[in-house]
CSV table of C-alpha atoms in Angstrom, one decimal:
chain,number,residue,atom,x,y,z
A,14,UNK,CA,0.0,0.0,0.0
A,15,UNK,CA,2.8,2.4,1.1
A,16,UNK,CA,4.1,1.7,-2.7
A,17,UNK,CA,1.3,2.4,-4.4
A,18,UNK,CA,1.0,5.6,-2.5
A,19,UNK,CA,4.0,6.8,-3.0
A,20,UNK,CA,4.4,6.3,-7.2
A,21,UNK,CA,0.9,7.5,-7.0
A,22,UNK,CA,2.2,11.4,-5.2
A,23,UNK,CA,5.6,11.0,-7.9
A,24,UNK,CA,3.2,10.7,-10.9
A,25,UNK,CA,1.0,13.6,-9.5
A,26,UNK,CA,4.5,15.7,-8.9
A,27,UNK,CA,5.9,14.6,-12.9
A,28,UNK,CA,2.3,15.9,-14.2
A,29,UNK,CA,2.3,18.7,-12.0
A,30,UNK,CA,6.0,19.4,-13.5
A,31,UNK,CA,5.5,18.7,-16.9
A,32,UNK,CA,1.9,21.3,-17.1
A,33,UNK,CA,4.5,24.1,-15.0
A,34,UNK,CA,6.9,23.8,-18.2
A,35,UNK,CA,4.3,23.8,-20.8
A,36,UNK,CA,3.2,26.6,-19.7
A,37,UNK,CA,6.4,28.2,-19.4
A,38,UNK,CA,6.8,27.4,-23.1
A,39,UNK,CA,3.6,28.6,-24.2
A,40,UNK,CA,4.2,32.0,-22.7
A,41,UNK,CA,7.9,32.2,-24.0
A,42,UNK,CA,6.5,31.8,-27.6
A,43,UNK,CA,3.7,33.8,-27.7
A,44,UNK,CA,5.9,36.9,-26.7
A,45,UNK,CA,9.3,37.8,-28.6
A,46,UNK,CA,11.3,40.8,-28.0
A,47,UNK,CA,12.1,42.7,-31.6
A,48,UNK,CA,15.7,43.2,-32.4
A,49,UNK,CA,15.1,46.8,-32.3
A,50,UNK,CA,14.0,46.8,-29.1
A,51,UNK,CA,15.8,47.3,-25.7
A,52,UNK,CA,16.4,43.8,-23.8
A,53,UNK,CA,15.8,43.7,-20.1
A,54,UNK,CA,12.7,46.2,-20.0
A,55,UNK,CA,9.0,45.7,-20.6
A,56,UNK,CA,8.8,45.6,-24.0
A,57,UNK,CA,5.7,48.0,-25.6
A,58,UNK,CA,3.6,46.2,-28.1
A,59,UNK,CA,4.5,47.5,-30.9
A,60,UNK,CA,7.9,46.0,-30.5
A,61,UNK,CA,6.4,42.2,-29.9
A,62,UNK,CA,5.9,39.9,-32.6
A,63,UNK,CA,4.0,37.0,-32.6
A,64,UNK,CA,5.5,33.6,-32.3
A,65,UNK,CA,2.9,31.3,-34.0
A,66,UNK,CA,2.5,33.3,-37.1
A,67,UNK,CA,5.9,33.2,-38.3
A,68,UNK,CA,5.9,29.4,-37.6
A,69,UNK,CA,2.5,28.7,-39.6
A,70,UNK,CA,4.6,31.1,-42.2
A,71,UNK,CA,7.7,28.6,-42.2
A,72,UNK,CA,5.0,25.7,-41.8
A,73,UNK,CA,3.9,26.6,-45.3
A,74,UNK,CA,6.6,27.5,-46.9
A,75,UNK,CA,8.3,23.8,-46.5
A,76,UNK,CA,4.5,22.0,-47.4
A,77,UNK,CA,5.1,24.3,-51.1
A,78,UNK,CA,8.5,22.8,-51.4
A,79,UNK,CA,7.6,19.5,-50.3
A,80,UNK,CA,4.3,19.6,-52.8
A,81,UNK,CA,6.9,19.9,-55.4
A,82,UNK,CA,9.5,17.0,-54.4
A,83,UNK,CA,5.9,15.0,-54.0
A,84,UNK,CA,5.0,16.1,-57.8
A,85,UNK,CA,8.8,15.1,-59.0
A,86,UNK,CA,8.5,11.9,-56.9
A,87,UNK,CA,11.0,12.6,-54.7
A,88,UNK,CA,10.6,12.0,-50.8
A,89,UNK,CA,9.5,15.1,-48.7
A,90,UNK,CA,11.9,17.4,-46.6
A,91,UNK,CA,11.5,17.8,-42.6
A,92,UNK,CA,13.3,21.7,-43.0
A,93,UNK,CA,15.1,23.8,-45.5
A,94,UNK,CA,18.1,22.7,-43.8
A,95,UNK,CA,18.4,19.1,-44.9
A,96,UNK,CA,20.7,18.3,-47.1
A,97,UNK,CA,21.3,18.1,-49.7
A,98,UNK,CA,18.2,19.3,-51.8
A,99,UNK,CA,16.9,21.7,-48.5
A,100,UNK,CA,19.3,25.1,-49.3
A,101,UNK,CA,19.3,24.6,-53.1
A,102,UNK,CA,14.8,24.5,-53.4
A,103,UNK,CA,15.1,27.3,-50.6
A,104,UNK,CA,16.9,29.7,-53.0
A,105,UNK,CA,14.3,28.1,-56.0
A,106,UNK,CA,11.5,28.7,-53.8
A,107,UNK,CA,12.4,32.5,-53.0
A,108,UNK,CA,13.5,33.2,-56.5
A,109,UNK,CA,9.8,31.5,-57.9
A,110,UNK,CA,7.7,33.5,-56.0
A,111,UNK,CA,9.1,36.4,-56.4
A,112,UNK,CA,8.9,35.4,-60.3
A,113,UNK,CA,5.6,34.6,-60.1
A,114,UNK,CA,4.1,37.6,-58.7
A,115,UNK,CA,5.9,39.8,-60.8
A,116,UNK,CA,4.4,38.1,-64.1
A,117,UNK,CA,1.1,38.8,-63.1
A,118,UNK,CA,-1.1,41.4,-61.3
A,119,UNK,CA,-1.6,39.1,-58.5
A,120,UNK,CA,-4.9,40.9,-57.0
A,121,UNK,CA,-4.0,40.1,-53.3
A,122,UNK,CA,-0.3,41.5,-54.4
A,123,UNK,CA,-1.4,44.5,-56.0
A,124,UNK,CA,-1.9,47.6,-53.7
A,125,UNK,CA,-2.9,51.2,-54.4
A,126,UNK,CA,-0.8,54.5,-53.0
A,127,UNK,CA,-0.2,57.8,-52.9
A,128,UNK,CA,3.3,59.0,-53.0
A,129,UNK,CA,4.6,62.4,-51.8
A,130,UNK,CA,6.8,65.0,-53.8
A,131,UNK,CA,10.9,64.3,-52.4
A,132,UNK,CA,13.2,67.5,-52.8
A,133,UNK,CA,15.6,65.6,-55.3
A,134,UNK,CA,17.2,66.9,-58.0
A,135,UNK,CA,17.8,63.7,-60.8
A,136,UNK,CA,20.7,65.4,-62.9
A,137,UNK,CA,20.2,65.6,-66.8
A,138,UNK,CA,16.2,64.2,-66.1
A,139,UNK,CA,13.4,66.7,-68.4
A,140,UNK,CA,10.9,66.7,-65.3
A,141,UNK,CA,10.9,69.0,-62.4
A,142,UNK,CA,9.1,66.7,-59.9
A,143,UNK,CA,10.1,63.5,-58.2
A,144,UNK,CA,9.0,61.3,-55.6
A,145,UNK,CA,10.2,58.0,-54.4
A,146,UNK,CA,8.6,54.6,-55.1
A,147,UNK,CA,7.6,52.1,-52.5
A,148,UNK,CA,10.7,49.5,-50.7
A,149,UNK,CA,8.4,46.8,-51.7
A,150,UNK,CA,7.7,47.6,-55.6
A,151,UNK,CA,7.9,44.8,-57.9
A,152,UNK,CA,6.0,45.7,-61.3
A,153,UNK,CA,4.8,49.5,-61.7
A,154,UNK,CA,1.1,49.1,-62.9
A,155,UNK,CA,-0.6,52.3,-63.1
A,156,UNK,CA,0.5,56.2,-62.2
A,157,UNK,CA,-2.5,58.4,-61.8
A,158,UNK,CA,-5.2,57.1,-64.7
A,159,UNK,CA,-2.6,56.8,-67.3
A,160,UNK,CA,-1.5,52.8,-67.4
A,161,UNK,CA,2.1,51.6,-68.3
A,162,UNK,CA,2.1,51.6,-72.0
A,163,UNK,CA,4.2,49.2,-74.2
A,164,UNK,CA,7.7,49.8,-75.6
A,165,UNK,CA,6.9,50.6,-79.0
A,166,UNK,CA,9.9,52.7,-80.7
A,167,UNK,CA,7.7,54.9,-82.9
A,168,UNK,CA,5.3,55.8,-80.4
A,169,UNK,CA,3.8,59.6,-79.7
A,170,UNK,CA,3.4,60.2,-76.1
A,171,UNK,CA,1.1,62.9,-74.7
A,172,UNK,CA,3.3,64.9,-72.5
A,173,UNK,CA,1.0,64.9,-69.6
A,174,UNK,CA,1.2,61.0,-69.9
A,175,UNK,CA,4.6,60.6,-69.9
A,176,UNK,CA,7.7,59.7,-66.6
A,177,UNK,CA,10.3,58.0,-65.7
A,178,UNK,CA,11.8,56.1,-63.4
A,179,UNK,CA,15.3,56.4,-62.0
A,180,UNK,CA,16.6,54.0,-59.6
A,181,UNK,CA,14.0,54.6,-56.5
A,182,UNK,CA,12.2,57.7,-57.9
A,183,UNK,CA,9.6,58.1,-60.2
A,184,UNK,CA,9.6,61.4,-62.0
A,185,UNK,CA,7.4,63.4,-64.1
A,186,UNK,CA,5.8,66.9,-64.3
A,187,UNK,CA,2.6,66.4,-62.4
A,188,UNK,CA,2.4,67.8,-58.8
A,189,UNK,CA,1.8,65.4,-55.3
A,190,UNK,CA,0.1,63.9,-53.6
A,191,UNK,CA,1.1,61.1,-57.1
A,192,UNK,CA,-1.5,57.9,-57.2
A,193,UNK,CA,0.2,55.0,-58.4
A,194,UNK,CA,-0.9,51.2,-58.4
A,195,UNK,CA,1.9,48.4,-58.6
A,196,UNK,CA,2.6,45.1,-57.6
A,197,UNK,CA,4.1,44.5,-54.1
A,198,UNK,CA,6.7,42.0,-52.7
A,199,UNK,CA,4.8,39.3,-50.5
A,200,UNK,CA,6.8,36.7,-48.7
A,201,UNK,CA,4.2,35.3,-45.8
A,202,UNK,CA,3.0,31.9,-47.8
A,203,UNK,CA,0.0,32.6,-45.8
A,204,UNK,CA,-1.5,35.3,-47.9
A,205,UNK,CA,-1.0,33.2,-50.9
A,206,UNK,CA,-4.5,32.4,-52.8
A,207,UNK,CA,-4.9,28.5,-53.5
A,208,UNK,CA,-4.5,29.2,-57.6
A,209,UNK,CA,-1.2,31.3,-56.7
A,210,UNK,CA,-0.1,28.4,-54.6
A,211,UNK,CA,-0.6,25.4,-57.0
A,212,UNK,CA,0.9,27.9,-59.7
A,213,UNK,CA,4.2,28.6,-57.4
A,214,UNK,CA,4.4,24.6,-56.8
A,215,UNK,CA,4.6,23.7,-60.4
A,216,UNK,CA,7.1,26.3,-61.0
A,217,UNK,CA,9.7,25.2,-58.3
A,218,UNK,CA,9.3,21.4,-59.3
A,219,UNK,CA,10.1,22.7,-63.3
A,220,UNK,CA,13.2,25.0,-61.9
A,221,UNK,CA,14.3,21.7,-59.5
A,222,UNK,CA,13.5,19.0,-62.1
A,223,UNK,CA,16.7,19.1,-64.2
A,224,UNK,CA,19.1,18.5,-61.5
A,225,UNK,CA,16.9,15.3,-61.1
A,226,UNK,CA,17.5,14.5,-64.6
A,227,UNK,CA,13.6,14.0,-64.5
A,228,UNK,CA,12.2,13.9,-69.2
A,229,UNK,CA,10.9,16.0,-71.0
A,230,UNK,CA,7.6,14.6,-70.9
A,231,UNK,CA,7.4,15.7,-67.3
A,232,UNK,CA,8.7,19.2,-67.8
A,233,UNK,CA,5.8,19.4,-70.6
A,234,UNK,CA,3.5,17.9,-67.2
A,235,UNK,CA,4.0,20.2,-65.6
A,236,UNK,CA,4.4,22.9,-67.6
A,237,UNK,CA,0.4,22.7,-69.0
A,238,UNK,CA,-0.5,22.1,-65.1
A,239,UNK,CA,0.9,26.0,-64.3
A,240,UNK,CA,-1.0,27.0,-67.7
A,241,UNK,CA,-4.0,25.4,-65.9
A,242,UNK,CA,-3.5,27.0,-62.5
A,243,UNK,CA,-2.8,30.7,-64.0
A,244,UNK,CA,-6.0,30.2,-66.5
A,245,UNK,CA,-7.7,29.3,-63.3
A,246,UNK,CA,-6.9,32.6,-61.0
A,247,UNK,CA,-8.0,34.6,-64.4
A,248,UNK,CA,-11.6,32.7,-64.5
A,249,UNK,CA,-12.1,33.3,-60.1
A,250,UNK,CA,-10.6,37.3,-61.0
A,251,UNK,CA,-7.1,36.6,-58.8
A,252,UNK,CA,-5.5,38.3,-61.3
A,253,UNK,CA,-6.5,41.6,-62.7
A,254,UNK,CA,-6.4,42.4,-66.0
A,255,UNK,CA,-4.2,45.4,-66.7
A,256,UNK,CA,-5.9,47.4,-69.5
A,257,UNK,CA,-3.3,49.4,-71.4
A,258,UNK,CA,-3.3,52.5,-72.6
A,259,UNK,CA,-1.4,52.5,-76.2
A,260,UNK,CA,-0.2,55.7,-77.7
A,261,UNK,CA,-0.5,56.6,-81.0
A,262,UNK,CA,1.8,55.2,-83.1
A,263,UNK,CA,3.5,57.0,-86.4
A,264,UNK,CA,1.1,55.6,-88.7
A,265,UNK,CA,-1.8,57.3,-86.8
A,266,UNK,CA,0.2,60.7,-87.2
A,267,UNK,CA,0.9,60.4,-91.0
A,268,UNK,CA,-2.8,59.5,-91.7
A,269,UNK,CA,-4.0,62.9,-89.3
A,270,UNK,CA,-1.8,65.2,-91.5
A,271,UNK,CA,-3.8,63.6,-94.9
């Protein structure tokens, strides 16, 4: 009896243990100080970041790589850090999506702002205004109502249509507050629509599949599989179509002066 009693008050103490650490764990992850932020002071919130979303970020981001392997039919990954396919489909799978969503106007990518007037002076540049475009610009769509025309070499551009852009700036001669609409850098896998996500998974396994050695016939696969997906986001509107405005061309001008 005296034995029974006392692994009985040792297996209340090891639970009692283990729920103390769990929830010693549970608090530790929910709250992390930000580099930025002074250590060994109550942190304010707006230098915390949560735990458990960057995890369900990371969480993703290995199920796209391993949806690839899975499509090559090659065995899954536990981490990017496995080698020795893990750091070669990490670079892949950072270079694809950034790929991706520049190829398209991703709708949950594409984001609308205004930009204020910078006092910088772009030597040898024909406009007197400039202001500087967003850190996270990928693909400049639209600036004010005037969309980004093609390159044609013989084109005639209005003059209140026309800017440039120099390294970060965009310039041109109308005055601030400048609308613009462009496509923006996303990196959390989370905000990634299904059709985006099948598409980005097809790409990696074609940019991974010749250092398998993997046919044609499967590069041709899975080639008409991202045609599918990207036909797909266009039918469910995930990917806006970017009416263009084309200037008049030399022919146009020749046939005005008849």
């Amino acid at each position: 009896v005296v034995r029974k009693q006392t692994a009985k008050r040792q297996a209340v103490r090891r639970q009692t243990a283990k729920r103390q650490a769990v929830r010693r764990q549970t608090a530790k992850r929910q709250r992390v100080p930000d580099k930025n932020c002074r250590t060994g002071r109550k942190q304010p919130q707006s230098c915390l970041r949560l735990f458990f979303e960057e995890g369900d970020d990371m969480e993703a981001d290995i199920n796209i790589i391993n949806r690839a392997l899975i499509k090559l039919g090659e065995p899954p990954l536990s981490s990017t850090n496995q080698q020795p396919a893990g750091p070669k489909l990490e670079i892949i799978y950072n270079d694809c999506v950034e790929s991706l969503i520049s190829l398209y106007p991703w709708s949950f990518a594409t984001r609308r702002e205004y930009l204020a007037e910078v006092p910088v002076e772009i030597p040898g540049s024909r406009f007197d205004h400039a202001y500087r475009l967003p850190a996270d610009l990928l693909v400049l769509l639209q600036v004010y109502e005037h969309f980004k025309a093609p390159n044609f070499s013989d084109c005639i551009m209005l003059s209140d249509k026309r800017y440039d852009v120099e390294g970060e700036f965009l310039v041109c001669d109308t005055d601030g507050p400048l609308f613009i609409r462009y496509v923006r850098r996303v990196e959390k896998a989370s905000l990634f629509p299904k059709t985006f996500r099948e598409a980005l998974i097809c790409m990696i396994a074609a940019e991974y599949a010749p250092t398998l050695h993997k046919k044609q016939a499967d590069l041709e696969r899975i080639d008409r599989m991202f045609l599918r997906w990207i036909e797909k986001a266009r039918e469910n509107e995930e990917i806006s179509e970017d009416a263009e405005t084309i200037p008049d061309a030399s022919w146009v001008a020749v046939r005005e002066l008849w």
